[in-house]
Coordinates of C-alpha atoms and ligand atoms in Angstrom, one line a residue:
Chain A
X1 CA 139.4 75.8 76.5
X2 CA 139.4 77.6 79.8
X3 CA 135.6 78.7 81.1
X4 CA 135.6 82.2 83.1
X5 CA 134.9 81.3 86.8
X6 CA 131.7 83.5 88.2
X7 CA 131.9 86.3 90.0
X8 CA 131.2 86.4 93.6
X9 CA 128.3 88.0 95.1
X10 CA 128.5 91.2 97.8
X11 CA 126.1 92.8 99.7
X12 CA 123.5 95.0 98.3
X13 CA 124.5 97.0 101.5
X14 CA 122.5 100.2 103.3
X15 CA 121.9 102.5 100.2
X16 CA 121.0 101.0 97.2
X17 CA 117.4 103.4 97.8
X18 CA 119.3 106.4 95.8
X19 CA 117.1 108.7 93.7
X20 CA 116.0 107.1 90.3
X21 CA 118.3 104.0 90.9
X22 CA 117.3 100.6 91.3
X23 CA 113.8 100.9 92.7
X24 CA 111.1 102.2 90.6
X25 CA 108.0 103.8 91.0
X26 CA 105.9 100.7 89.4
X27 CA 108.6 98.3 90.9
X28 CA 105.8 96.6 93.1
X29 CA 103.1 96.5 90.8
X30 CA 103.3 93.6 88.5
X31 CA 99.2 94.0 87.4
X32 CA 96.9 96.9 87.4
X33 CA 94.9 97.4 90.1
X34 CA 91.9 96.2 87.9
X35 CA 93.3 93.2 86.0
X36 CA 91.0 90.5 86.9
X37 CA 92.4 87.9 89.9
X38 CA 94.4 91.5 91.4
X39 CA 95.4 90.9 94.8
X40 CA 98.6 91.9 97.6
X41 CA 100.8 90.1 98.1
X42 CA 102.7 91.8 101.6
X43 CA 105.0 90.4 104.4
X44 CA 107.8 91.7 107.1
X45 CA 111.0 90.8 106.8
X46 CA 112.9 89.4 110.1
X47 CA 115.9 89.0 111.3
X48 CA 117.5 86.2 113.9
X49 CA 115.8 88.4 116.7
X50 CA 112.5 88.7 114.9
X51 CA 113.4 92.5 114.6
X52 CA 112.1 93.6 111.0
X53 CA 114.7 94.4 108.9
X54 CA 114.4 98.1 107.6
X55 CA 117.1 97.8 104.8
X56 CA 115.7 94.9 102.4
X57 CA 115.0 94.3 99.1
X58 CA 112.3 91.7 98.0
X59 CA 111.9 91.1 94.5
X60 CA 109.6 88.1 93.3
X61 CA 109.5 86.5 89.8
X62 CA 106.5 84.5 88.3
X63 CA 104.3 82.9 85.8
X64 CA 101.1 84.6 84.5
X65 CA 97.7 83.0 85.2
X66 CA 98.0 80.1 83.0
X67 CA 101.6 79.3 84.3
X68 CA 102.8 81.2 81.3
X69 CA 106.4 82.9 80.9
X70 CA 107.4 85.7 78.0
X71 CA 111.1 84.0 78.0
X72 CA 112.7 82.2 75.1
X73 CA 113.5 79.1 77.0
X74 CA 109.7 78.3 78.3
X75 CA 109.2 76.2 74.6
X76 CA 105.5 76.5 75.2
X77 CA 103.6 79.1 73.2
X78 CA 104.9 82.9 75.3
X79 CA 102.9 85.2 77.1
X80 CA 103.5 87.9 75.3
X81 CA 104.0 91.0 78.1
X82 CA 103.8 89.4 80.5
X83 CA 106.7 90.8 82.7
X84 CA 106.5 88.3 86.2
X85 CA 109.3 90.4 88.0
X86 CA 108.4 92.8 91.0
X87 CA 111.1 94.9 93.6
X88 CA 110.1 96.0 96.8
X89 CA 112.3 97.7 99.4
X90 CA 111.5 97.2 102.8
X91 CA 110.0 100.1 104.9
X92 CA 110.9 101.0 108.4
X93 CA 109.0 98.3 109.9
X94 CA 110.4 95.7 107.7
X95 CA 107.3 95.6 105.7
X96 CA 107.0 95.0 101.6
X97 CA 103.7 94.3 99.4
X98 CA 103.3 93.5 95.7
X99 CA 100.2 93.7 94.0
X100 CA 100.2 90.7 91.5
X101 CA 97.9 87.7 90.3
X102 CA 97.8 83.9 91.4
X103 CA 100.4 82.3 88.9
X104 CA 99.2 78.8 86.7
X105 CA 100.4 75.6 88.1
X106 CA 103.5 74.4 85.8
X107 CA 104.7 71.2 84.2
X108 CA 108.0 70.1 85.0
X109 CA 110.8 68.3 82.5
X110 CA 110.1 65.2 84.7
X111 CA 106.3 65.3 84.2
X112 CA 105.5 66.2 87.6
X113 CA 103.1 69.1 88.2
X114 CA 104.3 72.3 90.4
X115 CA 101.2 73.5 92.2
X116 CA 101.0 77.8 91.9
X117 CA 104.4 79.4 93.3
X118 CA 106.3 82.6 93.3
X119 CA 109.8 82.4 93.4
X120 CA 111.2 85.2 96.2
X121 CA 114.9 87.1 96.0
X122 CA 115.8 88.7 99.8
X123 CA 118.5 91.1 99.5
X124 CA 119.6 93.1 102.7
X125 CA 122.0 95.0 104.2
X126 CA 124.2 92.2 106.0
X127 CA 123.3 89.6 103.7
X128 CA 126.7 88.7 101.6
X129 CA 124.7 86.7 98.9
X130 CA 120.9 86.5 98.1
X131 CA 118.6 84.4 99.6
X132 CA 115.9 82.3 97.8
X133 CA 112.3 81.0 99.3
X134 CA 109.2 80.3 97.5
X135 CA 105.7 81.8 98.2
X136 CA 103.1 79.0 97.9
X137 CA 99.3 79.3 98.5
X138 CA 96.7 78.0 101.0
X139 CA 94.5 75.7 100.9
X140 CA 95.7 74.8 97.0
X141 CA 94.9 71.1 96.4
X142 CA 97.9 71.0 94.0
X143 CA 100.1 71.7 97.1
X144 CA 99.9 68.0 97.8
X145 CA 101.6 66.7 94.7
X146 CA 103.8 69.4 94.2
X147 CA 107.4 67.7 94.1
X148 CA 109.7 70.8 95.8
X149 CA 107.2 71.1 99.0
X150 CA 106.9 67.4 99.3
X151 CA 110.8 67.5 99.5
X152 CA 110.7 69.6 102.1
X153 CA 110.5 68.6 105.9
X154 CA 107.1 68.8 106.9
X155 CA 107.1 70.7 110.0
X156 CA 108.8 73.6 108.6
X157 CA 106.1 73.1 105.1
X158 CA 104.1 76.0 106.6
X159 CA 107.0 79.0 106.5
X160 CA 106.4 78.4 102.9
X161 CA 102.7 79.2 102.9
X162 CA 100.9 82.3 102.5
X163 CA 98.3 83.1 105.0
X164 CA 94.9 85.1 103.6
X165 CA 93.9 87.7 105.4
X166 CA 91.7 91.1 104.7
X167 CA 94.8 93.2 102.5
X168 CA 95.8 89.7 100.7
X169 CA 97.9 87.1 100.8
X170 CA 100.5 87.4 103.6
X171 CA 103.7 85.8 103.5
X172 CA 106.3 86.9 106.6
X173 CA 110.3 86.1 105.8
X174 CA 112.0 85.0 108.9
X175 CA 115.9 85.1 108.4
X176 CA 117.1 83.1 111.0
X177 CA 115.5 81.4 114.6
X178 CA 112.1 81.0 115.4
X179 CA 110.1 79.7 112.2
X180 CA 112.9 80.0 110.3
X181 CA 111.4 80.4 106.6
X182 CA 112.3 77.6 104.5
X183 CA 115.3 78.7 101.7
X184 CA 116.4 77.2 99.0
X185 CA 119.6 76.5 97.2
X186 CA 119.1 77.5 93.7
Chain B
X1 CA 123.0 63.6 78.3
X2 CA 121.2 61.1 79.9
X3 CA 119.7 63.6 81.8
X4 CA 118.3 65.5 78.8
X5 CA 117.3 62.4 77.2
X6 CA 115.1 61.3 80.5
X7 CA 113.8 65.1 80.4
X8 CA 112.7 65.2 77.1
X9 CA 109.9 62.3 77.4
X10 CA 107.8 65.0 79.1
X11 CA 108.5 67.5 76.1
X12 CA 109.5 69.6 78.2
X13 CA 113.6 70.6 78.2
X14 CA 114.9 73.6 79.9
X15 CA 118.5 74.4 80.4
X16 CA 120.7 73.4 83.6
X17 CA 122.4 76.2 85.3
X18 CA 126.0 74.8 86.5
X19 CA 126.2 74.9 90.1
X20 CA 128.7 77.9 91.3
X21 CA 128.7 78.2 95.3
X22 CA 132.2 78.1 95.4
X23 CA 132.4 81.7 94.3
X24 CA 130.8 83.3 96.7
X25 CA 130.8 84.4 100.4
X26 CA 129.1 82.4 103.2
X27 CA 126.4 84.1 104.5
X28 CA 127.5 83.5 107.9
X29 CA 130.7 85.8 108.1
X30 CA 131.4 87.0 111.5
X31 CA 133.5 89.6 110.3
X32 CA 131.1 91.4 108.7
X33 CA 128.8 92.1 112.0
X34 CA 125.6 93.1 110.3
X35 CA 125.5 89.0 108.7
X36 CA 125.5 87.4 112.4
X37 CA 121.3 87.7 112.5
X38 CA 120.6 88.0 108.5
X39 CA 121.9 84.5 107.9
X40 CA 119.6 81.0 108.3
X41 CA 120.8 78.8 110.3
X42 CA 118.7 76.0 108.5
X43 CA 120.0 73.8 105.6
X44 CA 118.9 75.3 102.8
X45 CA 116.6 73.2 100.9
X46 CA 116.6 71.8 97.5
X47 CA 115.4 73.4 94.5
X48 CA 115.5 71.9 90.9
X49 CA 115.4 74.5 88.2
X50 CA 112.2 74.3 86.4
X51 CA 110.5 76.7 84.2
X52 CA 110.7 79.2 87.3
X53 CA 114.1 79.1 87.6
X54 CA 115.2 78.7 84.3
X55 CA 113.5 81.9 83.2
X56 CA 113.8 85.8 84.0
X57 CA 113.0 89.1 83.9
X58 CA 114.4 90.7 80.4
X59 CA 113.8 94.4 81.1
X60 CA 114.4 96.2 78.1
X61 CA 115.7 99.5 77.0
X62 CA 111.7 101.1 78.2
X63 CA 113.8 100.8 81.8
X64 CA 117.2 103.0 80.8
X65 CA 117.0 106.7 79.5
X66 CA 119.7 108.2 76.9
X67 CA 122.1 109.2 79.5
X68 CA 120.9 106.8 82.4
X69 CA 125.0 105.3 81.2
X70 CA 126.5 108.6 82.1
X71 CA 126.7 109.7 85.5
X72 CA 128.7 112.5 85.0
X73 CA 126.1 114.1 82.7
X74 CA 122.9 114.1 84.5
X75 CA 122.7 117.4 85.9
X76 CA 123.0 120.8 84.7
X77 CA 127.0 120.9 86.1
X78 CA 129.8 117.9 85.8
X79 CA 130.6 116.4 89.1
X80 CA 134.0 116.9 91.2
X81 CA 136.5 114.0 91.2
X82 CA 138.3 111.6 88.9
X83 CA 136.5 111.2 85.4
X84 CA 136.2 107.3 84.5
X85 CA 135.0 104.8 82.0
X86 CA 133.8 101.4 83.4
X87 CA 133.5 99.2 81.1
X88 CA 133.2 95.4 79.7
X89 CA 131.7 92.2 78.7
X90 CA 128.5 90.5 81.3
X91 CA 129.1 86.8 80.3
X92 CA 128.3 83.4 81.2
X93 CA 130.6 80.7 82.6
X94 CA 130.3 78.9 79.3
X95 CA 132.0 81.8 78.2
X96 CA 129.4 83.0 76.1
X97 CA 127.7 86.7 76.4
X98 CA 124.8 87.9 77.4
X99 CA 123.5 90.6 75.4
X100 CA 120.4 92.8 76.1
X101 CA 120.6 92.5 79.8
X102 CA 120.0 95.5 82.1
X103 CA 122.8 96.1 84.3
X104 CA 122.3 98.5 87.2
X105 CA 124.8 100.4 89.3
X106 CA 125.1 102.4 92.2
X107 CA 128.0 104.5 94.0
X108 CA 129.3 107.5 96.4
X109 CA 130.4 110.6 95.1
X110 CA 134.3 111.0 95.0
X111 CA 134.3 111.8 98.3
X112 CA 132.7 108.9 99.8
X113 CA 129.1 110.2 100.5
X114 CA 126.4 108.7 98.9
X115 CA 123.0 110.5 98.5
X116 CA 121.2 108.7 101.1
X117 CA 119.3 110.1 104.1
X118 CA 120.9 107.1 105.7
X119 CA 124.9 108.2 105.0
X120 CA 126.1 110.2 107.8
X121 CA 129.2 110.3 106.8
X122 CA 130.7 113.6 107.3
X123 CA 132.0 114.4 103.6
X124 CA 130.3 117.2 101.2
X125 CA 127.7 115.7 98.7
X126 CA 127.9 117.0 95.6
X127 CA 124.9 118.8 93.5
X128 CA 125.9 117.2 90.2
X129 CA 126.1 113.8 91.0
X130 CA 123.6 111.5 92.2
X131 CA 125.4 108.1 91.6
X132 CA 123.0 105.7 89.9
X133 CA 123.2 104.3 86.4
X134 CA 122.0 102.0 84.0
X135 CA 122.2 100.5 80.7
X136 CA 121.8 97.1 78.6
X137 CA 124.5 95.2 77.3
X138 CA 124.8 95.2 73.6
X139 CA 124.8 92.2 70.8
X140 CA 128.4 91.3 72.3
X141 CA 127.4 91.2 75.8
X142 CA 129.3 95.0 76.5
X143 CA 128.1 97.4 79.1
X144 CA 129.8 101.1 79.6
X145 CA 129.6 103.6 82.1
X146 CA 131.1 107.1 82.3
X147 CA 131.4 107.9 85.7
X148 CA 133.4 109.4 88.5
X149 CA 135.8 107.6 90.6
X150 CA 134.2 107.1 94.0
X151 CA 135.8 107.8 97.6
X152 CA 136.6 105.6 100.0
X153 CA 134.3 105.7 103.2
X154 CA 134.3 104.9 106.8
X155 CA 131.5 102.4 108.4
X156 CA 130.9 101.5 112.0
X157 CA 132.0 97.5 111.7
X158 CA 134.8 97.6 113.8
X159 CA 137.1 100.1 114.9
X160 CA 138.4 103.0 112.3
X161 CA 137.0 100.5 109.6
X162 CA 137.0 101.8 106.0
X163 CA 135.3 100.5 103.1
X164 CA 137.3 100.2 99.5
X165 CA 136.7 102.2 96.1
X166 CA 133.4 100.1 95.1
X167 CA 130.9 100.1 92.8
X168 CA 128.0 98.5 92.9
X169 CA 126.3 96.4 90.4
X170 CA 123.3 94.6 89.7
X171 CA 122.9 91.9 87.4
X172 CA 120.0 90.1 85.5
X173 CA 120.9 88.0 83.0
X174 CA 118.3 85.9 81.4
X175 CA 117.2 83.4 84.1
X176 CA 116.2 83.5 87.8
X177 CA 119.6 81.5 88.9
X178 CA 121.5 84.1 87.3
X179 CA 120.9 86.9 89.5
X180 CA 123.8 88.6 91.2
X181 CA 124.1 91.5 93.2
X182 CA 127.7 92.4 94.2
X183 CA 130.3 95.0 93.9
X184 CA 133.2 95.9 91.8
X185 CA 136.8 97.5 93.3
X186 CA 140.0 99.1 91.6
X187 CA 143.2 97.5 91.5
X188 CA 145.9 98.3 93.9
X189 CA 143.4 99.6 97.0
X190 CA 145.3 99.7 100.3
X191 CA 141.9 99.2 102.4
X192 CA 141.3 95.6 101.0
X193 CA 143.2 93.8 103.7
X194 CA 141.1 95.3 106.5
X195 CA 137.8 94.8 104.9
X196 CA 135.3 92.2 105.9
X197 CA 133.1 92.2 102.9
X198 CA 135.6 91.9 100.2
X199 CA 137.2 89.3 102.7
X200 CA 134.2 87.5 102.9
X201 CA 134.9 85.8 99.9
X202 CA 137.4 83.2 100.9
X203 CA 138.8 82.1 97.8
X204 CA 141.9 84.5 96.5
X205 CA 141.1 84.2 93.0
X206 CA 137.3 84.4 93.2
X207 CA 138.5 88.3 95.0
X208 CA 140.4 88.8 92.1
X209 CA 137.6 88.5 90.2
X210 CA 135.8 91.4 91.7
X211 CA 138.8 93.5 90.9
X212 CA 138.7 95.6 87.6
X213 CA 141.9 96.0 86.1
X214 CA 143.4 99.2 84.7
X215 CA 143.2 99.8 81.0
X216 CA 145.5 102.2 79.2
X217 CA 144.3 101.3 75.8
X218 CA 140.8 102.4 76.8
X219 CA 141.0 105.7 78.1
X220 CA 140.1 109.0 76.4
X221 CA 143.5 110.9 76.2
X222 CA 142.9 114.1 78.3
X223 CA 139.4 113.4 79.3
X224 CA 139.3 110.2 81.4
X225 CA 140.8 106.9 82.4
X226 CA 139.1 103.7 81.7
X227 CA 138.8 100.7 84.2
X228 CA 137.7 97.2 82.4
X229 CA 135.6 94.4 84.8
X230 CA 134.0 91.7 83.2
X231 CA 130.9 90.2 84.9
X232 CA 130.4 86.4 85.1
X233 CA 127.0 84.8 85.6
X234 CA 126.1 81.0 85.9
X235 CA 125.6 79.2 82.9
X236 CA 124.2 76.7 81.2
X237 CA 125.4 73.1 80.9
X238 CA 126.7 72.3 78.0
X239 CA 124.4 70.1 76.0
X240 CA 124.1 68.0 72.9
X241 CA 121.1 70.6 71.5
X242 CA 123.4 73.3 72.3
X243 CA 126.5 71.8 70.1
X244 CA 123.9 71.2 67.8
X245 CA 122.7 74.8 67.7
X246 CA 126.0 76.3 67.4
X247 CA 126.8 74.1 64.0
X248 CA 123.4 75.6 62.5
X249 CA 125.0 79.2 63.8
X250 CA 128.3 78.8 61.2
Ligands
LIG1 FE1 128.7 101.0 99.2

């Protein structure tokens, strides 16, 4: 039997902001501003000049505080609610921010340990396909052991990292060039 | 099998998203101008799917109002142009559908303008037509949209360049690696050849597949034709739990 080939991706392009389409009012706000742990998460998004980029999309996707997922195939007992998924278009300066909370470490099928992550999606005008990076965080002892850093070469480990600073946790996408953030093939 | 037999000493098995990079456009296409400083230059790096990847947003119906489906009926008048019905099947490239999945689109009116402060295109907007839409798939994987055919329109990537008919779509499915964001075009257009961004996809019959095809069948006699496109997301390997599952299923 014959399986359907996928279809290709295209470009999200200039004006995917329409009224009521596919950003939403709460689309950066995975918590409350009061849920325990609450912080921002916030960035700029540059491109191969280190220009931001004014037309992105960032959308992140996570695990709740005890590295929990409400998704049939996580086989460990669900976090019920929990939704993990943010979008965040890119102001005129490139910026975005997400208010969220610091995800669980996770176990892996090979019984490694994944230290606390946030999987990023960058969408832009530009961009024929998305791209994929991961948001890790400072100072995390679990960093050390954590088998997709370790894979990747050390000197360009940090791109990777957030940085803390008085709003949050900041984590800057670089496109292309200088401190090229680190992507990943998914 | 091997593989799942390895995994499962940790109790831990997740599902293995087939690999699908074939499909799609580099992101380094020099055609399409805009991609020559939005494009790493760096290998990309290797990511296994674990419990990140393998899982998803599932936003629910809470995200798609009763006529979020309909763009032609979301303001107080009908919108000018060509009435159409989009429709058909988001599935997986195991063949097998995905219901319950949020599937998002976005277009220009009929003359090419979308309402964006960004779109200076020179072509009226129209009052009764704002061009976005929603709606979740059903049981059987099926999405539908009534909307109104959109116009062609001009872009600044080279000289007198047009852009095709599109709409576009966005696409969940159930698991991080599933994600897709790309665009769907009607049969027969005569701006295809000169367009970078469908061109960016260098394989013929992976274009194809961003094509919807014409469906008599499917349109409503005097009210509107009907365009069918089904949507294909990665999917899983096929493994011995699976088989196993689909046995208990009959
Ligand atoms: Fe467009």
């Amino acid at each position: 039997m014959g399986v359907p080939a996928t279809t290709p991706s295209q470009t999200v392009g200039p004006f995917y902001a329409l009224p009521d389409g596919i950003l939403w009012d709460d689309g950066p706000e995975l918590v409350p501003a009061d849920r325990d742990g609450a912080f921002v998460l916030h960035g700029v998004l540059r491109d191969g000049n280190g220009d931001p980029v004014p037309d992105g999309v960032i959308e992140i996707w996570q695990a709740d505080e005890q590295g929990r997922f409400d998704h049939p195939d996580d086989p460990r007992p669900d976090s019920s609610g929990w939704q993990g998924f943010g979008r965040c278009p890119t102001d005129t300066e490139g910026r975005f921010w997400f208010r969220t909370v610091k995800p669980g470490a996770l176990p892996t099928p090979g019984g490694e340990t994944e230290a606390p992550h946030i999987d990023v999606t960058v969408l832009a005008r530009g961009m024929l396909n998305r791209v994929v990076t991961r948001v890790y965080f400072p100072g995390e002892a679990a960093n050390d052991a954590d088998p997709v850093l370790a894979a990747v070469p050390a000197e360009r480990r940090d791109t990777l990292l957030g940085v803390t600073d008085e709003q949050g946790l900041r984590f800057d996408v670089r496109l292309q060039g200088d401190g090229e953030t680190v992507f990943f093939a998914v | 099998m091997t593989v799942h037999e390895t995994r499962s000493d940790s109790g831990l098995i997740l599902p293995e998203y087939l690999p699908d990079e074939g499909s799609h456009p580099p992101l380094d296409s020099p055609g399409y101008r805009s991609s020559a400083l939005r494009h790493p230059k760096q290998p990309l790096q290797y990511l296994p799917q674990n419990l990140t990847e393998v899982t998803g947003p599932l936003l629910g119906q809470d995200r798609c109002g009763e006529q979020d489906h309909d763009l032609t009926a979301q303001h107080d008048g009908e919108p000018l142009g060509e009435r159409i019905i989009v429709s058909g099947k988001v599935l997986d490239s195991a063949g097998k559908p995905i219901p319950n999945t949020l599937v998002e689109i976005w277009q220009a009116n009929s003359s090419g303008r979308y309402l964006h402060q960004g779109d200076r295109h020179p072509a009226p907007l129209d009052p009764n037509f704002s061009g976005t839409g929603r709606c979740m798939t059903d049981a059987e994987g099926n999405y539908r949209f009534i909307t109104i055919k959109p116009g062609a329109y001009p872009w600044r990537n080279h000289d007198n360049a047009w852009r095709p008919a599109h709409i576009h779509f966005s696409l969940f499915g159930q698991a991080f690696t599933q994600r897709l964001i790309t665009q769907m075009y009607f049969p027969g257009d005569p701006l295809f050849y000169q367009d970078p961004i469908f061109n960016s996809v260098r394989d013929e019959k992976a274009r194809e597949r961003m094509i919807s095809r014409f469906d008599l069948d499917s349109t409503v006699p005097e009210w509107a034709l009907s365009f069918k496109w089904d949507i294909v997301l990665r999917g899983p390997q096929a493994t011995v739990f699976e088989d196993e599952e689909e046995e208990d299923d009959d």
